[in-house]
Coordinates of C-alpha atoms in Angstrom, one line a residue:
M11 CA 30.7 12.6 17.8
K12 CA 27.6 10.9 16.5
E13 CA 26.6 7.7 18.3
K14 CA 26.5 4.7 16.0
I15 CA 23.3 2.6 15.9
L16 CA 22.7 -0.8 14.2
V17 CA 19.2 -1.3 12.9
V18 CA 18.2 -4.8 11.6
D19 CA 14.7 -5.5 10.3
D20 CA 13.6 -7.4 7.1
E21 CA 10.5 -5.3 6.8
K22 CA 11.9 -2.5 4.7
E23 CA 9.3 0.0 5.6
I24 CA 9.9 -0.4 9.4
A25 CA 13.7 -0.3 9.0
D26 CA 13.5 2.8 6.8
L27 CA 11.2 4.5 9.2
V28 CA 13.4 3.8 12.2
E29 CA 16.4 5.0 10.3
V30 CA 14.7 8.3 9.5
Y31 CA 13.7 9.0 13.1
L32 CA 17.1 8.1 14.5
I33 CA 19.0 10.2 11.9
S34 CA 16.7 13.1 12.7
E35 CA 17.9 12.8 16.3
G36 CA 21.5 13.1 15.2
Y37 CA 22.5 9.4 15.3
Q38 CA 24.6 7.6 12.7
V39 CA 22.6 4.6 11.5
F40 CA 23.8 1.4 9.9
K41 CA 20.7 -0.4 8.4
F42 CA 20.4 -4.0 7.3
Y43 CA 17.5 -6.2 6.2
S44 CA 19.4 -9.4 6.8
G45 CA 20.7 -10.9 10.0
K46 CA 23.7 -12.5 8.5
E47 CA 24.8 -9.3 6.8
A48 CA 24.3 -7.4 10.0
L49 CA 26.4 -10.0 11.9
D50 CA 29.2 -9.8 9.4
F51 CA 29.2 -6.0 9.7
T52 CA 29.4 -6.0 13.5
K53 CA 32.8 -7.8 13.5
G54 CA 35.3 -5.2 14.5
Q55 CA 32.8 -2.3 14.5
E56 CA 32.6 0.2 17.4
L57 CA 28.9 0.5 17.8
D58 CA 26.9 2.2 20.6
L59 CA 23.5 0.4 20.4
A60 CA 21.6 -2.2 18.3
V61 CA 17.9 -2.4 17.4
L62 CA 17.2 -6.0 16.3
D63 CA 14.0 -7.5 14.9
V64 CA 13.3 -11.0 16.3
M65 CA 11.7 -12.5 13.1
L66 CA 14.4 -12.4 10.5
P67 CA 14.4 -14.9 7.6
D68 CA 18.0 -16.0 7.6
L69 CA 19.4 -15.5 11.1
D70 CA 16.7 -14.8 13.8
G71 CA 17.1 -11.8 16.1
F72 CA 17.7 -14.0 19.2
T73 CA 20.6 -15.7 17.6
L74 CA 22.0 -12.4 16.3
C75 CA 21.7 -10.9 19.8
Q76 CA 23.5 -13.9 21.3
R77 CA 26.3 -13.7 18.8
I78 CA 26.8 -10.0 19.4
R79 CA 26.9 -10.6 23.1
E80 CA 29.9 -12.9 22.7
D81 CA 32.1 -9.9 21.9
Y82 CA 30.2 -6.7 22.7
F83 CA 28.2 -5.2 25.6
Y84 CA 26.5 -2.2 24.1
P85 CA 22.7 -2.0 24.6
I86 CA 20.4 -4.1 22.5
I87 CA 16.7 -3.4 21.9
M88 CA 14.6 -6.2 20.5
L89 CA 11.6 -5.6 18.2
T90 CA 9.0 -8.3 18.4
A91 CA 5.7 -8.8 16.7
K92 CA 4.7 -11.3 19.4
V93 CA 3.3 -10.4 22.8
E94 CA 4.0 -13.7 24.6
D95 CA 6.1 -13.2 27.7
V96 CA 8.3 -16.2 26.7
D97 CA 9.6 -14.3 23.7
K98 CA 10.5 -11.3 25.8
I99 CA 12.2 -13.4 28.4
T100 CA 14.2 -15.3 25.7
G101 CA 15.6 -12.0 24.4
L102 CA 16.4 -10.6 27.8
T103 CA 18.0 -13.9 28.9
L104 CA 20.2 -13.9 25.8
G105 CA 21.5 -10.4 26.7
A106 CA 19.0 -7.9 25.3
D107 CA 18.4 -4.8 27.4
D108 CA 14.9 -3.9 26.3
Y109 CA 12.2 -4.9 23.9
I110 CA 9.4 -3.1 22.0
T111 CA 6.3 -4.9 20.6
K112 CA 5.2 -4.1 17.1
P113 CA 3.4 -2.1 16.1
F114 CA 5.2 0.7 18.0
N115 CA 5.4 4.5 18.0
P116 CA 8.7 5.5 16.5
L117 CA 9.0 8.3 19.1
E118 CA 8.8 5.6 21.9
L119 CA 11.6 3.7 20.2
V120 CA 13.7 6.9 20.1
A121 CA 13.0 7.5 23.8
R122 CA 14.1 3.9 24.6
V123 CA 17.3 4.4 22.6
K124 CA 18.1 7.6 24.5
T125 CA 17.5 5.9 27.8
Q126 CA 19.7 3.0 27.0
L127 CA 22.5 5.2 25.7
R128 CA 22.5 7.4 28.8
R129 CA 22.9 4.3 31.0
Y130 CA 25.6 2.9 28.8
T131 CA 27.7 6.0 28.5
R132 CA 27.3 6.8 32.2
Y133 CA 29.6 3.9 33.0
N134 CA 32.0 4.2 30.0
T135 CA 33.3 7.7 30.3
P136 CA 37.0 8.3 30.9
E137 CA 36.3 9.7 34.3
A138 CA 34.4 6.6 35.3
L139 CA 37.2 4.4 34.1
V140 CA 39.8 6.3 36.1
R141 CA 38.0 6.6 39.5
E142 CA 38.3 3.6 41.8
T143 CA 35.8 4.4 44.6
D144 CA 32.6 2.8 45.7
V145 CA 33.9 -0.8 45.8
L146 CA 32.1 -3.7 47.4
D147 CA 33.5 -7.1 48.3
I148 CA 31.2 -10.0 49.2
R149 CA 32.8 -13.5 49.6
G150 CA 35.0 -13.3 46.5
L151 CA 32.5 -11.1 44.6
H152 CA 34.3 -7.8 43.8
I153 CA 32.3 -5.0 42.2
S154 CA 33.3 -1.4 41.6
K155 CA 30.6 1.2 40.7
S156 CA 33.0 3.8 39.5
S157 CA 34.9 1.6 37.1
H158 CA 31.8 -0.5 36.3
K159 CA 33.8 -3.7 36.7
C160 CA 32.9 -6.9 38.5
S161 CA 34.9 -10.0 39.2
L162 CA 34.1 -13.3 41.0
N163 CA 37.0 -15.2 42.6
G164 CA 39.5 -13.2 40.5
K165 CA 37.7 -13.8 37.2
E166 CA 36.1 -10.8 35.5
L167 CA 32.4 -11.0 34.7
S168 CA 31.3 -9.5 31.4
L169 CA 28.0 -7.8 32.4
T170 CA 25.7 -5.6 30.5
P171 CA 24.9 -2.2 32.1
I172 CA 21.5 -3.5 33.2
E173 CA 23.0 -6.6 34.7
F174 CA 25.7 -4.6 36.5
N175 CA 23.1 -2.2 37.9
I176 CA 21.0 -5.0 39.3
L177 CA 23.9 -6.7 40.9
W178 CA 25.3 -3.5 42.4
Y179 CA 21.9 -2.6 43.9
L180 CA 21.5 -6.0 45.4
C181 CA 25.1 -5.8 46.8
E182 CA 24.5 -2.3 48.1
H183 CA 21.4 -3.5 49.9
R184 CA 23.1 -6.7 51.2
G185 CA 21.1 -8.5 53.9
T186 CA 17.8 -7.0 52.8
V187 CA 15.2 -8.4 50.5
V188 CA 14.6 -6.2 47.4
S189 CA 11.4 -6.7 45.5
S190 CA 11.1 -7.1 41.8
E191 CA 9.1 -3.9 41.7
E192 CA 11.8 -1.9 43.5
L193 CA 14.6 -3.4 41.3
F194 CA 12.7 -2.6 38.1
E195 CA 11.9 1.0 39.1
V196 CA 15.4 1.7 40.2
V197 CA 17.3 0.1 37.4
W198 CA 14.9 0.9 34.5
G199 CA 13.6 4.1 35.8
E200 CA 10.0 3.2 34.8
K201 CA 6.9 2.2 36.7
Y202 CA 6.6 -1.5 37.3
L203 CA 3.6 -3.2 35.7
D204 CA 2.0 -6.5 36.8
N205 CA 3.2 -9.7 35.2
N206 CA 6.5 -8.0 34.2
N207 CA 9.1 -10.8 34.0
T208 CA 12.0 -8.5 32.9
V209 CA 13.8 -8.6 36.3
M210 CA 13.4 -12.4 36.5
A211 CA 15.0 -12.8 33.1
H212 CA 18.0 -10.6 33.9
V213 CA 18.5 -12.2 37.3
A214 CA 18.6 -15.6 35.6
R215 CA 21.2 -14.3 33.1
L216 CA 23.3 -13.0 36.0
R217 CA 23.2 -16.3 37.8
E218 CA 24.2 -18.1 34.7
K219 CA 27.2 -15.8 34.3
M220 CA 28.1 -16.3 37.9
K221 CA 27.7 -20.1 37.5
E222 CA 25.2 -20.2 40.3
L223 CA 23.4 -23.5 41.0
P224 CA 19.7 -22.9 40.2
R225 CA 18.5 -24.6 43.4
R226 CA 21.3 -23.6 45.7
P227 CA 22.6 -20.2 44.7
K228 CA 25.5 -18.8 46.7
Y229 CA 24.9 -15.2 46.1
I230 CA 21.6 -14.1 44.6
K231 CA 18.8 -15.8 46.5
T232 CA 15.1 -15.8 45.7
I233 CA 12.7 -15.1 48.5
W234 CA 9.5 -16.4 46.9
G235 CA 6.7 -14.0 46.8
V236 CA 8.9 -11.2 48.0
G237 CA 12.0 -10.6 45.9
Y238 CA 15.8 -11.1 45.8
T239 CA 18.6 -10.8 48.3
I240 CA 22.4 -11.2 48.7
E241 CA 23.2 -12.3 52.3

């Protein structure tokens, strides 16, 4: 069964190019040049991944990402023409899983798509949903690696695959400090580069979902200059 990918970019040449490359890899592509039209399309659709441009004329990519995240948890890759870290952090904090800066190599985008889909499907197979092993409980935080579910004080948390993997790794290494470099290389499977704020943005999003107090977090604590820990 072909995986379904949403592509949204108001630059027709880029959207068409991305579509061609993804179709050549066997994916089913739904292409839009308008954020509002794309948002209307997502309602009730079973998609596997979305590629969203940040600079859309009617409904910007950040807002579109946020609206999608209200109901769906498939991977989202942001396309941005800006290189400022603040734009990358904004997208990641709103629920995006990855970003690519324009201009980009279409083959790199295809590789990122494949990576995100592998991570997503790994935790959404029937076998994974049936097994109930590898469970950790930490002061009301219940997380199951096999079912890919997490709850806090009995209330289920809606986590993206990246957020879940970060939380699981921290829980699995409870009592030790995990550096941002280690988290990035384990979760993303790529070499960590200096000034990479990706981990920080996802941890901030996790804390928000867990309703952690920024200055006095109960679970994920920052050890300044070192990394993160769950005690």
